[in-house]
CSV table of C-alpha atoms in Angstrom, one decimal:
chain,number,residue,atom,x,y,z
A,1,MET,CA,-0.1,-0.1,-0.1
A,2,GLY,CA,1.6,3.8,-1.0
A,3,ASN,CA,4.0,1.0,-3.0
A,4,SER,CA,4.1,0.0,-6.6
A,5,GLN,CA,4.9,-3.1,-6.2
A,6,HIS,CA,2.5,-5.6,-6.6
A,7,TYR,CA,2.0,-8.3,-3.2
A,8,THR,CA,0.2,-11.5,-3.4
A,9,HIS,CA,-0.8,-10.8,0.2
A,10,GLU,CA,-1.5,-8.2,2.5
A,11,LEU,CA,-0.8,-8.7,5.7
A,12,VAL,CA,-2.3,-6.2,8.2
A,13,ILE,CA,-0.9,-6.6,11.7
A,14,ILE,CA,-3.1,-4.5,14.5
A,15,THR,CA,-1.1,-3.6,17.7
A,16,GLY,CA,-1.0,-1.0,19.9
A,17,MET,CA,-1.5,0.5,23.4
A,18,SER,CA,-3.8,-1.9,25.4
A,19,GLY,CA,-7.6,0.0,25.5
A,20,ALA,CA,-6.7,1.7,22.5
A,21,GLY,CA,-9.3,-0.6,20.0
A,22,LYS,CA,-7.9,-3.5,18.7
A,23,THR,CA,-10.9,-5.2,19.7
A,24,VAL,CA,-13.1,-3.2,17.7
A,25,ALA,CA,-10.2,-3.1,14.5
A,26,VAL,CA,-10.2,-6.5,14.5
A,27,GLN,CA,-14.0,-7.0,14.2
A,28,SER,CA,-13.7,-4.2,11.4
A,29,PHE,CA,-11.5,-6.1,9.4
A,30,GLU,CA,-13.8,-9.5,9.8
A,31,ASP,CA,-16.6,-7.2,8.3
A,32,LEU,CA,-14.2,-6.1,5.5
A,33,GLY,CA,-13.1,-9.7,4.4
A,34,TYR,CA,-10.0,-10.4,6.2
A,35,TYR,CA,-9.4,-13.5,7.8
A,36,CYS,CA,-8.3,-12.5,11.3
A,37,VAL,CA,-7.0,-13.9,14.0
A,38,ASP,CA,-7.0,-12.3,17.3
A,39,ASN,CA,-4.2,-12.1,20.3
A,40,LEU,CA,-1.6,-14.0,18.1
A,41,PRO,CA,1.3,-14.3,19.6
A,42,PRO,CA,3.9,-12.6,17.7
A,43,GLU,CA,6.7,-15.6,18.2
A,44,LEU,CA,3.8,-17.3,15.7
A,45,LEU,CA,3.8,-14.7,13.2
A,46,THR,CA,6.0,-16.1,10.7
A,47,THR,CA,4.5,-19.9,10.9
A,48,PHE,CA,1.1,-18.3,10.6
A,49,TYR,CA,1.5,-16.7,7.6
A,50,THR,CA,3.3,-19.4,6.1
A,51,LEU,CA,0.1,-21.5,6.7
A,52,MET,CA,-1.8,-19.5,5.2
A,53,ARG,CA,0.4,-18.5,2.4
A,54,ASN,CA,0.5,-22.0,1.8
A,55,SER,CA,-3.2,-22.5,1.9
A,56,ASP,CA,-5.7,-24.3,-0.6
A,57,LYS,CA,-8.5,-21.7,0.5
A,58,LYS,CA,-6.5,-19.2,-1.0
A,59,ILE,CA,-6.4,-16.4,1.6
A,60,SER,CA,-4.9,-13.2,0.5
A,61,ARG,CA,-6.3,-11.2,3.0
A,62,ILE,CA,-5.0,-11.2,6.4
A,63,ALA,CA,-5.4,-9.1,9.6
A,64,VAL,CA,-3.8,-10.3,13.2
A,65,VAL,CA,-4.1,-8.7,16.2
A,66,MET,CA,-0.8,-8.6,19.0
A,67,ASP,CA,-0.4,-7.5,21.8
A,68,LEU,CA,2.3,-7.2,24.7
A,69,ARG,CA,2.8,-9.4,27.4
A,70,GLY,CA,6.5,-9.0,28.2
A,71,ARG,CA,9.6,-7.8,26.9
A,72,GLU,CA,9.9,-11.2,25.3
A,73,PHE,CA,6.8,-10.6,23.2
A,74,PHE,CA,8.0,-7.2,22.2
A,75,ASP,CA,11.5,-9.2,21.0
A,76,SER,CA,9.6,-11.5,19.2
A,77,MET,CA,7.3,-9.2,17.1
A,78,ILE,CA,10.4,-7.2,16.2
A,79,ASP,CA,12.3,-10.3,14.8
A,80,ALA,CA,8.5,-11.6,13.1
A,81,LEU,CA,8.4,-8.1,11.2
A,82,ASP,CA,12.1,-8.8,10.4
A,83,THR,CA,11.2,-11.9,9.0
A,84,LEU,CA,8.6,-10.7,6.7
A,85,LEU,CA,10.0,-8.0,5.2
A,86,ARG,CA,12.8,-10.2,3.2
A,87,GLU,CA,9.5,-12.1,1.8
A,88,GLU,CA,8.9,-11.2,-1.8
A,89,ASP,CA,5.2,-11.9,-1.6
A,90,VAL,CA,3.9,-9.9,1.2
A,91,LYS,CA,4.7,-6.2,2.8
A,92,PRO,CA,3.7,-6.5,6.3
A,93,HIS,CA,1.0,-3.3,7.1
A,94,ILE,CA,1.4,-2.0,11.0
A,95,LEU,CA,-1.7,-0.6,12.3
A,96,PHE,CA,-0.7,1.2,15.9
A,97,LEU,CA,-3.7,2.7,18.0
A,98,ASP,CA,-3.1,4.8,20.6
A,99,ALA,CA,-4.8,6.7,23.1
A,100,ASP,CA,-3.5,9.6,25.8
A,101,ASN,CA,-2.3,8.0,29.2
A,102,GLU,CA,-5.9,10.2,30.7
A,103,THR,CA,-7.7,8.4,28.0
A,104,LEU,CA,-6.7,4.9,28.8
A,105,VAL,CA,-6.6,5.2,32.6
A,106,ARG,CA,-10.4,5.9,32.3
A,107,ARG,CA,-11.0,2.9,29.8
A,108,TYR,CA,-9.5,0.7,32.3
A,109,LYS,CA,-11.5,2.1,35.6
A,110,GLU,CA,-14.5,1.5,33.6
A,111,SER,CA,-14.1,-1.6,32.9
A,112,ARG,CA,-12.5,-2.6,36.2
A,113,ARG,CA,-9.8,-4.4,34.7
A,114,SER,CA,-6.2,-4.3,35.3
A,115,HIS,CA,-3.6,-4.0,32.7
A,116,PRO,CA,-1.3,-6.7,32.1
A,117,LEU,CA,1.8,-5.3,32.3
A,118,ALA,CA,0.5,-3.9,35.6
A,119,PRO,CA,-1.9,-6.8,37.3
A,120,LEU,CA,-0.9,-5.6,40.9
A,121,GLY,CA,-0.5,-2.3,40.5
A,122,LEU,CA,-2.0,1.2,38.9
A,123,PRO,CA,-2.8,0.8,35.4
A,124,LEU,CA,-1.1,4.4,34.8
A,125,GLU,CA,2.2,2.0,35.6
A,126,GLY,CA,1.4,-0.7,33.2
A,127,ILE,CA,0.4,1.9,30.4
A,128,LYS,CA,4.0,4.2,30.8
A,129,GLN,CA,5.9,1.1,30.4
A,130,GLU,CA,3.7,-0.4,27.6
A,131,ARG,CA,4.2,2.9,25.7
A,132,GLN,CA,8.1,2.6,26.2
A,133,MET,CA,8.2,-0.7,25.0
A,134,LEU,CA,6.5,-0.3,21.8
A,135,SER,CA,7.9,3.0,20.5
A,136,GLU,CA,10.2,1.4,18.1
A,137,VAL,CA,7.0,-1.1,16.9
A,138,LYS,CA,4.8,2.5,16.6
A,139,GLY,CA,7.8,3.9,14.5
A,140,ARG,CA,7.6,1.5,12.0
A,141,ALA,CA,4.0,1.2,11.8
A,142,LYS,CA,2.3,2.3,8.4
A,143,THR,CA,-0.7,3.7,10.2
A,144,VAL,CA,-1.7,5.1,13.7
A,145,PHE,CA,-5.1,5.8,14.5
A,146,ASN,CA,-5.2,8.4,17.9
A,147,THR,CA,-9.0,6.6,19.3
A,148,SER,CA,-8.9,9.1,22.0
A,149,LYS,CA,-11.7,11.2,20.8
A,150,MET,CA,-13.2,8.1,18.9
A,151,LYS,CA,-16.2,6.4,19.5
A,152,PRO,CA,-16.3,3.2,18.0
A,153,ARG,CA,-18.1,3.7,15.1
A,154,GLU,CA,-15.9,6.4,14.2
A,155,LEU,CA,-12.7,4.1,14.0
A,156,ARG,CA,-14.7,1.4,12.0
A,157,GLU,CA,-15.2,3.9,9.4
A,158,ARG,CA,-11.3,5.1,9.6
A,159,ILE,CA,-10.3,1.8,9.0
A,160,SER,CA,-13.0,1.2,6.5
A,161,LEU,CA,-11.9,4.3,4.6
A,162,GLU,CA,-7.9,3.0,4.8
A,163,PHE,CA,-8.8,-0.5,4.0
A,164,SER,CA,-11.5,-1.6,2.4
A,165,HIS,CA,-9.6,-1.4,-1.0
A,166,ALA,CA,-6.2,-2.3,0.2
A,167,SER,CA,-5.5,-4.8,-2.8
A,168,THR,CA,-4.5,-1.7,-4.4
A,169,PRO,CA,-2.7,1.6,-3.8
A,170,THR,CA,-4.7,4.3,-2.0
A,171,PHE,CA,-4.7,7.5,-0.4
A,172,SER,CA,-7.0,9.0,2.3
A,173,ILE,CA,-7.6,12.2,3.5
A,174,ASN,CA,-9.4,13.2,6.9
A,175,VAL,CA,-9.8,16.8,7.8
A,176,MET,CA,-10.6,17.2,11.4
A,177,SER,CA,-11.6,20.2,13.7
A,178,PHE,CA,-10.7,21.0,16.9
A,179,GLY,CA,-10.8,23.0,19.6
A,180,PHE,CA,-7.7,24.8,21.5
A,181,LYS,CA,-8.8,24.7,24.7
A,182,HIS,CA,-9.4,20.7,24.6
A,183,GLY,CA,-5.6,19.8,23.5
A,184,LEU,CA,-4.2,19.5,20.0
A,185,PRO,CA,-4.5,16.2,18.1
A,186,ILE,CA,-1.8,14.5,18.4
A,187,ASP,CA,-2.1,12.4,15.1
A,188,ALA,CA,-2.6,15.4,12.9
A,189,ASP,CA,-0.2,15.4,10.3
A,190,LEU,CA,-1.1,19.8,9.3
A,191,VAL,CA,-3.0,22.1,11.7
A,192,PHE,CA,-3.8,25.0,11.2
A,193,ASP,CA,-5.0,27.8,13.3
A,194,VAL,CA,-7.7,30.0,12.4
A,195,ARG,CA,-8.8,31.7,15.6
A,196,PHE,CA,-7.9,35.1,13.4
A,197,LEU,CA,-10.6,34.7,11.9
A,198,LYS,CA,-14.1,36.6,12.9
A,199,ASN,CA,-15.9,35.0,16.1
A,200,PRO,CA,-19.4,33.8,15.5
A,201,TYR,CA,-19.4,32.8,19.2
A,202,TYR,CA,-20.2,37.0,20.0
A,203,VAL,CA,-23.3,36.7,17.9
A,204,ASP,CA,-26.1,36.2,20.0
A,205,GLU,CA,-28.0,34.2,17.8
A,206,LEU,CA,-25.0,32.2,16.5
A,207,ARG,CA,-23.7,31.6,19.7
A,208,HIS,CA,-24.9,28.4,20.7
A,209,LYS,CA,-25.0,26.9,17.1
A,210,THR,CA,-21.8,25.4,15.0
A,211,GLY,CA,-20.5,26.0,11.6
A,212,LEU,CA,-22.9,22.9,10.6
A,213,GLN,CA,-25.8,24.9,10.3
A,214,THR,CA,-25.7,27.8,7.4
A,215,GLU,CA,-26.1,30.7,9.8
A,216,VAL,CA,-22.9,30.1,11.3
A,217,SER,CA,-20.9,28.7,8.3
A,218,SER,CA,-22.2,31.8,5.8
A,219,TYR,CA,-21.5,34.2,8.7
A,220,VAL,CA,-17.3,33.2,8.7
A,221,LEU,CA,-16.8,32.6,5.2
A,222,ALA,CA,-18.9,35.7,4.1
A,223,THR,CA,-15.6,37.5,5.3
A,224,ASP,CA,-12.3,39.0,3.1
A,225,GLU,CA,-10.1,37.1,5.8
A,226,THR,CA,-11.4,33.6,5.4
A,227,GLN,CA,-11.5,34.3,1.7
A,228,ALA,CA,-8.2,35.4,1.2
A,229,LEU,CA,-7.1,31.9,3.8
A,230,ILE,CA,-9.2,29.7,1.7
A,231,THR,CA,-7.0,31.1,-1.8
A,232,LYS,CA,-3.7,30.7,-0.1
A,233,LEU,CA,-5.1,27.2,1.6
A,234,THR,CA,-6.4,25.7,-1.7
A,235,ASP,CA,-3.1,26.6,-3.8
A,236,LEU,CA,-1.1,25.1,-1.0
A,237,PHE,CA,-2.9,21.2,-0.6
A,238,GLN,CA,-2.8,21.1,-4.8
A,239,PHE,CA,0.8,21.5,-4.3
A,240,MET,CA,1.4,19.3,-1.1
A,241,ILE,CA,-1.2,16.6,-1.5
A,242,PRO,CA,0.7,14.9,-4.6
A,243,GLN,CA,4.0,15.0,-2.7
A,244,TYR,CA,2.8,13.1,0.1
A,245,LYS,CA,1.1,10.7,-2.5
A,246,ALA,CA,4.5,10.5,-4.5
A,247,GLU,CA,6.5,9.7,-1.1
A,248,GLY,CA,4.0,6.9,-0.2
A,249,LYS,CA,2.1,8.7,2.6
A,250,SER,CA,-1.3,6.3,2.6
A,251,GLN,CA,-3.5,8.6,5.0
A,252,LEU,CA,-3.0,12.8,6.1
A,253,VAL,CA,-4.9,14.4,8.7
A,254,ILE,CA,-5.8,18.0,8.1
A,255,ALA,CA,-6.8,19.6,11.5
A,256,PHE,CA,-8.2,23.2,11.6
A,257,GLY,CA,-8.4,24.6,15.2
A,258,CYS,CA,-10.0,27.3,17.0
A,259,THR,CA,-11.1,28.0,20.8
A,260,GLY,CA,-13.9,25.6,21.2
A,261,GLY,CA,-14.2,23.6,18.0
A,262,GLN,CA,-17.8,24.7,17.5
A,263,HIS,CA,-17.7,27.5,14.4
A,264,ARG,CA,-14.6,28.5,12.7
A,265,SER,CA,-12.6,24.8,12.8
A,266,VAL,CA,-16.0,23.5,12.2
A,267,THR,CA,-16.9,25.8,8.6
A,268,LEU,CA,-13.2,25.5,7.6
A,269,ALA,CA,-13.4,21.6,8.2
A,270,GLU,CA,-16.4,21.3,5.9
A,271,TYR,CA,-15.5,23.7,3.1
A,272,PHE,CA,-12.0,21.6,2.7
A,273,GLY,CA,-12.9,18.1,3.5
A,274,LYS,CA,-15.6,18.7,0.6
A,275,LEU,CA,-13.7,20.4,-1.5
A,276,LEU,CA,-11.0,17.8,-1.6
A,277,GLY,CA,-13.2,15.0,-1.5
A,278,HIS,CA,-14.1,16.1,-5.4
A,279,THR,CA,-10.8,14.7,-5.6
A,280,GLU,CA,-9.7,12.0,-3.0
A,281,GLN,CA,-10.9,9.4,-0.4
A,282,THR,CA,-12.3,11.9,2.0
A,283,VAL,CA,-13.2,11.7,6.0
A,284,ILE,CA,-14.6,14.9,7.8
A,285,THR,CA,-14.4,14.5,11.6
A,286,HIS,CA,-15.6,17.4,14.4
A,287,ARG,CA,-13.4,16.3,17.5
A,288,ASP,CA,-14.9,18.7,19.6
A,289,ILE,CA,-18.4,19.8,18.9
A,290,GLU,CA,-20.1,18.1,21.2
A,291,HIS,CA,-18.6,19.8,24.3
A,292,SER,CA,-20.9,22.4,25.3
A,293,HIS,CA,-20.4,26.2,25.6
A,294,LYS,CA,-19.2,26.8,29.2
A,295,LYS,CA,-16.6,28.9,28.3
A,296,ASP,CA,-16.0,31.7,25.7
A,297,GLU,CA,-15.2,30.0,22.6
């Protein structure tokens, strides 16, 4: 994927932080028609792939979930990846699922489970240890999804967009909005701060609406500053997107941020998501649109 060479078999390795959504991910791949195996020990990966490659069932699309339960598993995973990279008919595609520490701790508390690397300690201890162990694997990942703000449905949509046509090289764009007061999106490739644009929050009849509504988007798009920004960014994207494709990148995350993530960023994300959607596979997401207006935007 993102490579002109044709590979007979597609092998997706689903890994990442415990609690980041691997169960939802493997279910998504099953829906896409992949032959899936959950919780495959890394030391069995090359053996499993050999069996699938030689199977009479002609299994060509495979997805496996691998969790780390200790240092020996980590070493086995690296060895298995290095072995597969020497194969001529497959190129493993690592999908790494991540989430911030606060989100992972909350998920563990909600599920009342202990972290596998800290069964008798605090979840945060295991999370920090796991993050350090997985740093090299994350660096090798072709695709990284941060699920901190994602609902299961949104993760399924991202996987479907990225992998539903995995037999041919694909490129997809996620255009997102966010609010700076809720934190920067850590999975964004390009971040644009649009807080300099005229703010609908200070118009009483627009304050409690969002950029999804015509009254707000029209207000934001009507200014000379917004139109100048659109012209410059359109030119920038026309230049940059082909460069990302040529480099072999399979996904591009473009994020627009305003203060609260309700008005200006939503308007610009919608505008460019639809514009880029004319020529590229594009998804539009609004990370913070469900936050209430408790503070000034």
